[in-house]
Coordinates of C-alpha atoms and ligand atoms in Angstrom, one line a residue:
M1 CA 169.5 161.2 100.6
E2 CA 172.0 158.6 101.7
M3 CA 170.5 155.5 103.2
I4 CA 172.2 153.0 105.5
V5 CA 170.4 149.9 106.4
A6 CA 171.9 148.6 109.7
K7 CA 171.6 144.9 110.6
N8 CA 169.9 145.8 113.9
Y9 CA 169.6 148.5 116.6
E10 CA 173.0 147.8 117.9
E11 CA 174.6 148.5 114.5
L12 CA 172.4 151.6 114.0
S13 CA 173.6 153.0 117.3
Q14 CA 177.3 152.1 116.5
I15 CA 177.2 153.7 113.0
S16 CA 175.6 156.9 114.2
A17 CA 177.8 157.3 117.3
Q18 CA 180.9 156.7 115.2
M19 CA 179.9 159.4 112.7
I20 CA 179.4 161.9 115.4
A21 CA 182.6 160.9 117.3
E22 CA 184.7 161.3 114.1
F23 CA 183.1 164.7 113.5
I24 CA 183.9 165.9 117.0
Q25 CA 187.5 164.7 116.7
K26 CA 187.8 167.0 113.7
K27 CA 185.8 169.9 115.1
Q28 CA 186.0 170.1 118.9
D29 CA 183.5 173.0 119.1
A30 CA 180.9 171.3 116.9
V31 CA 177.3 172.3 117.2
L32 CA 175.0 169.3 117.6
G33 CA 171.2 169.2 117.2
L34 CA 169.9 166.4 119.5
A35 CA 166.7 164.4 119.8
T36 CA 165.1 162.5 122.6
G37 CA 162.9 159.4 122.5
S38 CA 163.9 155.8 122.5
T39 CA 165.8 155.6 119.2
P40 CA 168.9 157.7 120.0
V41 CA 169.5 156.1 123.4
G42 CA 171.9 153.5 122.0
M43 CA 173.8 156.1 120.2
Y44 CA 174.1 158.2 123.3
K45 CA 175.4 155.1 125.2
K46 CA 178.1 154.5 122.6
L47 CA 179.1 158.2 122.7
I48 CA 179.5 157.9 126.5
G49 CA 181.6 154.9 125.8
Y50 CA 183.9 156.9 123.5
H51 CA 184.2 159.6 126.2
N52 CA 185.0 157.1 129.0
K53 CA 187.3 154.8 127.0
E54 CA 188.9 157.0 124.4
G55 CA 188.6 160.4 126.0
L56 CA 186.3 161.9 123.4
D57 CA 186.1 165.5 124.5
F58 CA 182.7 167.3 124.8
S59 CA 184.0 170.3 126.7
K60 CA 183.6 172.7 123.7
I61 CA 180.6 171.0 122.1
I62 CA 177.4 173.1 121.9
T63 CA 174.0 171.4 121.7
F64 CA 170.5 172.4 120.8
N65 CA 167.6 170.0 121.5
L66 CA 164.7 169.7 119.1
D67 CA 161.9 170.0 121.6
E68 CA 160.3 170.1 125.0
Y69 CA 156.8 169.6 126.4
V70 CA 154.9 172.7 127.4
G71 CA 153.7 172.9 131.0
I72 CA 156.3 170.8 132.8
S73 CA 159.5 171.9 134.5
P74 CA 163.0 170.7 133.7
N75 CA 162.8 168.6 136.9
H76 CA 159.7 166.7 135.8
P77 CA 160.7 163.0 135.4
Q78 CA 159.4 163.0 131.8
S79 CA 160.8 166.4 130.7
Y80 CA 163.3 166.3 127.9
H81 CA 165.7 168.3 130.1
K82 CA 165.7 165.4 132.6
F83 CA 165.9 162.8 129.8
M84 CA 169.0 164.4 128.3
K85 CA 170.7 164.9 131.6
E86 CA 170.2 161.3 132.7
T87 CA 170.7 159.7 129.3
F88 CA 173.7 161.7 128.1
F89 CA 174.8 165.0 129.5
S90 CA 175.6 163.9 133.1
H91 CA 177.9 161.2 131.7
I92 CA 180.1 163.4 129.5
N93 CA 182.2 166.5 130.1
I94 CA 179.8 169.0 128.4
S95 CA 179.6 172.5 129.8
T96 CA 176.1 173.2 131.1
S97 CA 176.2 176.7 129.6
N98 CA 176.6 175.1 126.1
I99 CA 173.4 173.0 126.4
H100 CA 170.2 174.5 124.9
I101 CA 166.8 172.9 125.4
P102 CA 163.6 174.9 125.1
R103 CA 161.8 175.6 128.4
G104 CA 158.2 174.6 128.5
D105 CA 157.5 176.1 131.9
Q106 CA 158.2 179.8 131.3
P107 CA 156.0 182.7 130.4
Q108 CA 156.5 184.5 127.1
I109 CA 157.1 181.3 125.2
E110 CA 157.0 183.2 121.9
K111 CA 159.9 185.4 122.9
Q112 CA 161.8 182.3 124.0
C113 CA 161.2 180.6 120.6
E114 CA 162.7 183.7 118.9
S115 CA 165.7 183.6 121.2
Y116 CA 166.1 179.9 120.5
E117 CA 166.3 180.6 116.7
Q118 CA 168.7 183.5 117.4
A119 CA 170.9 181.3 119.6
I120 CA 171.2 178.7 116.8
K121 CA 172.2 181.4 114.4
D122 CA 174.7 182.9 116.8
A123 CA 176.3 179.5 117.2
G124 CA 176.8 179.4 113.4
G125 CA 174.1 176.9 112.7
I126 CA 174.0 173.2 113.5
D127 CA 176.8 171.0 112.2
I128 CA 175.0 167.7 112.7
Q129 CA 171.3 167.4 113.5
V130 CA 170.2 164.0 114.9
L131 CA 166.5 163.2 114.2
G132 CA 164.2 160.4 115.1
I133 CA 160.9 159.8 113.2
G134 CA 157.4 159.3 114.5
S135 CA 155.3 156.5 113.0
N136 CA 153.2 159.3 111.6
G137 CA 156.2 160.8 109.9
H138 CA 156.8 163.7 112.4
I139 CA 160.3 165.1 113.0
G140 CA 160.8 167.0 116.2
F141 CA 157.2 167.6 117.1
N142 CA 156.4 168.8 113.6
E143 CA 153.2 166.8 113.2
P144 CA 151.5 166.0 109.8
G145 CA 150.3 169.3 108.3
S146 CA 153.2 171.3 109.6
S147 CA 154.4 173.9 107.1
P148 CA 158.0 173.9 105.9
E149 CA 158.0 177.6 106.6
E150 CA 157.6 177.2 110.4
K151 CA 160.3 177.9 112.9
T152 CA 160.6 177.2 116.6
R153 CA 157.1 177.5 118.0
V154 CA 154.4 176.0 120.2
V155 CA 152.8 173.0 118.6
Q156 CA 149.8 170.8 119.4
L157 CA 150.6 167.1 119.6
T158 CA 148.5 164.7 117.6
E159 CA 146.5 161.9 119.1
S160 CA 148.9 159.3 117.7
T161 CA 151.9 161.0 119.3
I162 CA 150.2 161.4 122.6
Q163 CA 149.4 157.6 122.5
A164 CA 153.0 156.8 121.4
N165 CA 154.5 158.8 124.3
A166 CA 152.0 157.6 126.9
R167 CA 154.5 154.8 127.6
F168 CA 156.8 157.2 129.3
F169 CA 154.0 158.9 131.4
G170 CA 152.3 155.7 132.4
D171 CA 148.9 157.2 131.5
E172 CA 147.8 158.9 128.3
A173 CA 145.9 161.6 130.3
L174 CA 149.2 162.8 131.8
V175 CA 150.9 163.4 128.4
P176 CA 151.1 167.2 127.8
R177 CA 149.1 168.3 124.7
L178 CA 151.5 171.1 123.7
A179 CA 155.2 171.2 123.1
I180 CA 157.8 173.7 121.8
S181 CA 159.6 172.4 118.7
M182 CA 162.2 173.6 116.3
G183 CA 160.3 174.0 113.0
I184 CA 160.9 172.3 109.7
K185 CA 162.4 175.5 108.4
T186 CA 164.8 175.7 111.4
I187 CA 165.9 172.1 110.7
L188 CA 166.2 172.5 107.0
E189 CA 168.0 175.9 107.1
S190 CA 170.2 175.6 110.1
S191 CA 171.5 172.0 109.7
K192 CA 174.6 171.4 107.6
K193 CA 174.1 167.6 107.9
I194 CA 171.2 165.6 109.2
I195 CA 171.3 162.1 110.5
L196 CA 167.9 160.5 110.9
L197 CA 167.6 157.3 112.9
A198 CA 164.7 154.9 112.5
S199 CA 164.3 151.6 114.4
G200 CA 161.5 149.1 114.4
E201 CA 158.8 147.9 112.2
E202 CA 156.3 150.6 113.4
K203 CA 158.5 153.1 111.5
A204 CA 158.5 151.2 108.3
N205 CA 155.7 153.0 106.5
A206 CA 157.0 156.4 107.6
V207 CA 160.5 155.5 106.4
Q208 CA 159.3 154.3 103.1
G209 CA 157.2 157.5 102.6
M210 CA 160.0 159.8 103.7
I211 CA 162.4 158.3 101.1
E212 CA 160.3 157.0 98.2
G213 CA 157.1 159.0 98.6
E214 CA 156.2 162.5 97.3
I215 CA 157.3 165.5 99.3
S216 CA 154.2 166.2 101.4
T217 CA 153.4 168.2 104.6
Q218 CA 151.2 165.2 105.5
L219 CA 154.5 163.2 106.1
P220 CA 156.8 165.9 107.5
A221 CA 159.9 163.7 107.2
S222 CA 159.5 163.7 103.4
L223 CA 160.4 167.4 103.5
L224 CA 163.9 166.3 104.3
Q225 CA 164.2 165.4 100.6
L226 CA 164.6 169.2 100.2
H227 CA 167.9 169.0 102.1
K228 CA 171.2 168.2 100.4
N229 CA 172.9 166.3 103.2
V230 CA 170.7 163.8 104.9
I231 CA 171.8 160.3 106.0
V232 CA 169.0 158.0 107.1
I233 CA 170.2 155.1 109.2
A234 CA 167.5 152.5 109.6
D235 CA 167.6 149.0 111.0
Q236 CA 166.2 146.2 108.8
P237 CA 162.6 146.2 110.4
A238 CA 162.4 150.0 109.8
A239 CA 163.7 149.6 106.2
K240 CA 161.5 146.7 105.3
N241 CA 159.0 148.6 103.1
L242 CA 161.5 150.3 100.9
K243 CA 161.0 149.2 97.3
M244 CA 163.9 150.8 95.5
I245 CA 166.8 149.4 97.5
N246 CA 168.4 146.1 97.7
K247 CA 168.3 145.4 101.4
S248 CA 171.2 143.0 101.2
L249 CA 173.4 146.1 100.7
N250 CA 174.5 147.8 103.8
S251 CA 174.8 151.3 102.4
V252 CA 172.9 152.6 99.4
Y253 CA 172.2 156.0 97.9
V254 CA 168.7 157.0 96.8
Ligands
F6R1 C1 162.2 163.7 120.1 C2 161.6 164.0 118.8 C3 160.6 163.0 118.2 C4 161.1 161.6 118.2 C5 160.1 160.6 117.5 C6 160.5 159.2 117.6 O1 163.0 164.8 120.5 O2 161.8 165.0 118.3 O3 160.4 163.4 116.9 O4 162.3 161.5 117.6 O5 158.9 160.8 118.2 O6 160.5 158.8 118.9 P1 161.1 157.4 119.4 O7 162.6 157.4 119.1 O8 160.8 157.3 120.8 O9 160.4 156.3 118.6

């Protein structure tokens, strides 16, 4: 894994956006795997800036989002469809037909999960997969205990994830208990490169375990140690528990 410790959230957002922008400039039809949540919002804002100020072209870009809640429609204010549209897609020139986000409101979810896997394969896999990390070490909605053999499927959210996401719904009772998520296997096998973003002290234990701990399904992010091309970009609070690295360095390899 490569590890970059950013001075702060602003720098984390800048570094990640720049990596993606440079990739898109080289490969105009790049396939991006995208995450929701608070952490990548700054990166999306910077990418919108590259589009507006420097004409970064998203017209041929294909995207696959990691996850969506089950039981809410794309128009629900807290759906990941809505989040992606408002935070990113409506501000760039991406073609709607190139956007893929699981639908949590449709029957035959299992069939849909299979089609999602197939669509990723048909696109030639994911060039860059952006991930956040839960304070319990989840990636996507692959909660502790998830098997590295699992693909896109319906998952049960843990209590800690429900509590963490209650801030978006206003009330914990309103947070859906189920979601569709790309599996660890999907992430590990389809992604050519993974950029994981971690910001804030509440991620410090998960970040330390992911990088310096043993590979364990109890901390799903640690399974990323099995992938050959992972860059973790953490701000200083999120990196504060790392033992092996000299935090005064900006970029280190572990
Ligand atoms: C979101 C996702 C989740 C988040 C994680 C961190 O699509 O897959 O794994 O990345 O829960 O969320 P934030 O960034 O809100 O702390």
